[in-house]
Each structure stands twice: as C-alpha cells, then as structure tokens.
Amino acid sequence: MVWAVANSNLALVKYWGKADEGAKHPAAASLSVTLDSLSTVAEVEFSTRLTTDRIEGLPGGAAARVAAFLDRFRARFGLDRHAHVVLTSNFPVAAGLASSASTFAALAKAATAAADLEVDERELADVARLGSGSACRSIYGGFVEWRPEGSGSVVEPIASKEHWDLRILVAVTSERPKAVGSSEGMKRTAATSPYYRAWLESGSEDFAEARAAIRERALERIGTVAERNCLRMHAAAMAAAPPLVYWEPATVAVMRAVWALRERGTAAYFSIDAGPQVKVLCSPSAVAVVRAALGAVPGVLRILESRPGDGARQVDRPPAWALGPAAASSRAEVSAG
Ligand code: PMV
C-alpha cells in the first residue's frame, strides 16, 4: 500500500483550451499557485489478485475518469496489474475547487511509487496530465508555469512557496456539482465562441505580466492581471453556444464585495475557475478584513483559507484528516470534475 498527498492549485493565468485533446497539451501558457490547504490523499496498490480496478471515494462519473487514467497509466508503462485506489480530499469539493488537480497529482505520485517506477518530476507531471491538464501544475509546490512547447508542453516551478506569503481565501457559494465539466467546457468554447481566438491572444500578455508580478511580489500587479484574465476566460465561455455560465448570483455578489474592499483601500483581487466559487488574493495583514467582507455576502456558505503550498509527495501513512468517519462522509461529496 502506498500513499501520496497533493494539493489543488489556483491558476492566476488560466488555461482554457487544448492544442491536443488526447495528450492534453494546452493551447496557451498558464501560471498557478499551489494551495497548501486543499489536499487529496491517494492510496494505491497494484495486485495480481485483482481482476478489475477497484476505485473508492468518488461518485460514478469521477470514478470513470480515474479508471480511464489507470488504463492510460498501464499502457504508458507496460503494466498489466489492476489497482485498488482510495481517494480522500479534505475539502468537500463539488464545483470549481480544482479537485481534479489534487486528485490526479496525488494519484500520479502514488501510482508510480506503487508500481516501483523511477520517474523524475517532469515525467510525473506528464503522468498527472493523463488524468487532467491542471493536475500537472500540482506536482510542484509554490508558483508554477505550464507552457506549450513544440508539439507538447512543459511544466516548471518558477518560485518556491517561501518566495511570497500570499493569502488565498475561497468563498464557497455552491456545493452542487457543476453542469459542464472543464474539459467539455473548453472544447465547446474553442469550437463555438467567437471570442476564443482573442482569449488565447490576450493570454500571452497576461502570462508575461503575471510572471513579472510574481518575481516582484507585487500584489496589485498580480491581482489586476489575475482578475482580468479570469473575466476574459469567462467572457469567452459565456459566448459559446450553448452558453457556459459557471456563476451563481453569490459569485457576482462576491466580485462586487471585492471591488468595494478596494474602493475602501484594501488590496484584494478575485479569480474564478470553471465553477461558482470565488478565490480572493490578499496579503496576510488583510485576511481578517477580507474574510469579514466575504462572510457578510448573502449566499457565501463558507470560507477556506490557503497560502502557497507544497507539491505532490509520498507519505508513510495517510494524514489524520483522511482517517475515520469524517473522512468517509467527505469522500461521498468529492468529485474529480
Ligand atoms: O485541466 P482541468 O480539466 O482541471 O481544467 C482546468 C481549467 C481551469 O481551472 C478553469 C483553468 C486552469 O488553468 O486551471
């Protein structure tokens, strides 16, 4: 039995569109921060005794994605044994909290170790990508970029978690599973949105700007580019046919609360992935005031707090949050969407 833990990540500059659907290479460069407190633990064992894969901890649709990952994993490394996989997350993920990133990064780490494969982090990121694109960034801690290169792509950490003590508050506005997953959503945007080309083009400027902002630890700079990049991604998605609207009324209310904070002099900036939750960037000294403002917005169910965290790692035993009845009930809520 082997265990590995990986964290979710927040894309400050997002990928929304693939250049290669099969190998999941991105159409444009993205840049993320790995979050310390939204984690998944994967337990994996390969056994000749199993005649089929046994996947625990995920509802049907998400378990099917893990089964597909295991088939690709075996094909890549020439393995034939089936696996027993147990996945547990410490956050009740349903929509837009990037559970697929932590799930497939943890799974890649645990599965390669369970199969006794010697792989470096670069290859591990390739393996994680077999499950979901954004998972390749969660192999690394701190600030991570993922760029198209040649006919493929490369993932590279650009700054450690110690580089910048940024805080990320997640305002959860809905725990319902999203109607359209990100893979399907980006495919639809690429195929039908008249703004898809413009989205890709504007992304390269955002990427360069975000890189510089991280290097300088400039909150206003990273916040401005992250907010604009997120709104442009959603604008392109909303213009797809049929339209993709991932927001709830409370999502928009939180955006307005963040703008109101800025008007009152508190530096806070939002980003939103393919779901209704709002992630808010701020400095450690602003956490209390930002938390209070987000908590006062009707429709905000809870607030999670994070800071830059570690990459995927093997552990000797599962963390405490993955044990006991509480973990069993949170598993039922987890989705790898
Ligand atoms: O790779 P996926 O299917 O988890 O898609 C991730 C898409 C976004 O979260 C919206 C953007 C990103 O770069 O993480």
XYZ file of N, CA and C and ligand atoms in Angstrom, residues 9 11 13-16 18 30 65 100-101 132-135 137 182-183 186 233 273-274, ligand 1:
80
model
N -4.499 23.630 -7.070
C -3.792 24.872 -7.433
C -4.778 25.878 -8.012
N -5.091 28.797 -10.797
C -4.444 29.420 -11.958
C -4.667 30.927 -11.917
N -3.126 32.851 -14.195
C -3.375 32.983 -15.635
C -3.833 31.603 -16.076
N -4.995 31.528 -16.685
C -5.648 30.231 -16.860
C -5.410 29.592 -18.208
N -5.540 28.272 -18.197
C -5.589 27.574 -19.484
C -7.060 27.232 -19.712
N -7.543 27.544 -20.884
C -8.929 27.215 -21.250
C -8.913 26.926 -22.730
N -7.367 23.347 -25.363
C -6.247 22.427 -25.577
C -5.772 22.503 -27.022
N -0.162 28.897 -18.914
C -0.866 29.252 -17.675
C 0.137 29.317 -16.530
N -13.355 8.562 -14.653
C -12.154 9.298 -15.098
C -10.895 8.682 -14.509
N -9.858 17.980 -9.442
C -9.175 17.086 -10.380
C -7.668 17.300 -10.311
N -7.221 18.521 -10.021
C -5.774 18.775 -9.955
C -5.142 18.015 -8.796
N -5.819 14.898 -15.782
C -6.394 16.232 -16.023
C -5.268 17.221 -16.253
N -5.507 18.175 -17.148
C -4.460 19.120 -17.515
C -3.902 19.861 -16.322
N -4.782 20.470 -15.542
C -4.314 21.326 -14.442
C -3.553 20.528 -13.374
N -3.716 19.201 -13.351
C -3.034 18.375 -12.340
C -1.514 18.416 -12.503
N 0.360 20.891 -12.920
C 0.954 22.008 -12.154
C 1.034 21.672 -10.671
N -14.847 21.003 -16.976
C -13.949 21.920 -17.668
C -13.482 21.396 -19.032
N -13.270 20.085 -19.151
C -12.800 19.562 -20.455
C -13.836 19.839 -21.525
N -14.156 23.729 -22.194
C -13.133 24.371 -23.037
C -13.244 23.924 -24.496
N -11.575 34.837 -19.614
C -11.888 33.416 -19.826
C -13.397 33.198 -19.755
N -12.587 29.917 -11.261
C -12.375 28.865 -12.256
C -13.718 28.426 -12.834
N -13.758 27.205 -13.383
C -14.990 26.765 -14.041
C -15.999 26.302 -13.000
O -7.446 20.622 -16.510
P -8.799 20.840 -15.953
O -9.827 19.994 -16.613
O -8.790 20.704 -14.442
O -9.226 22.378 -16.284
C -8.819 23.486 -15.528
C -9.432 24.738 -16.054
C -9.336 25.957 -15.162
O -9.286 25.591 -13.799
C -10.578 26.820 -15.373
C -8.137 26.825 -15.507
C -6.778 26.343 -15.048
O -5.794 26.726 -15.697
O -6.694 25.623 -14.029
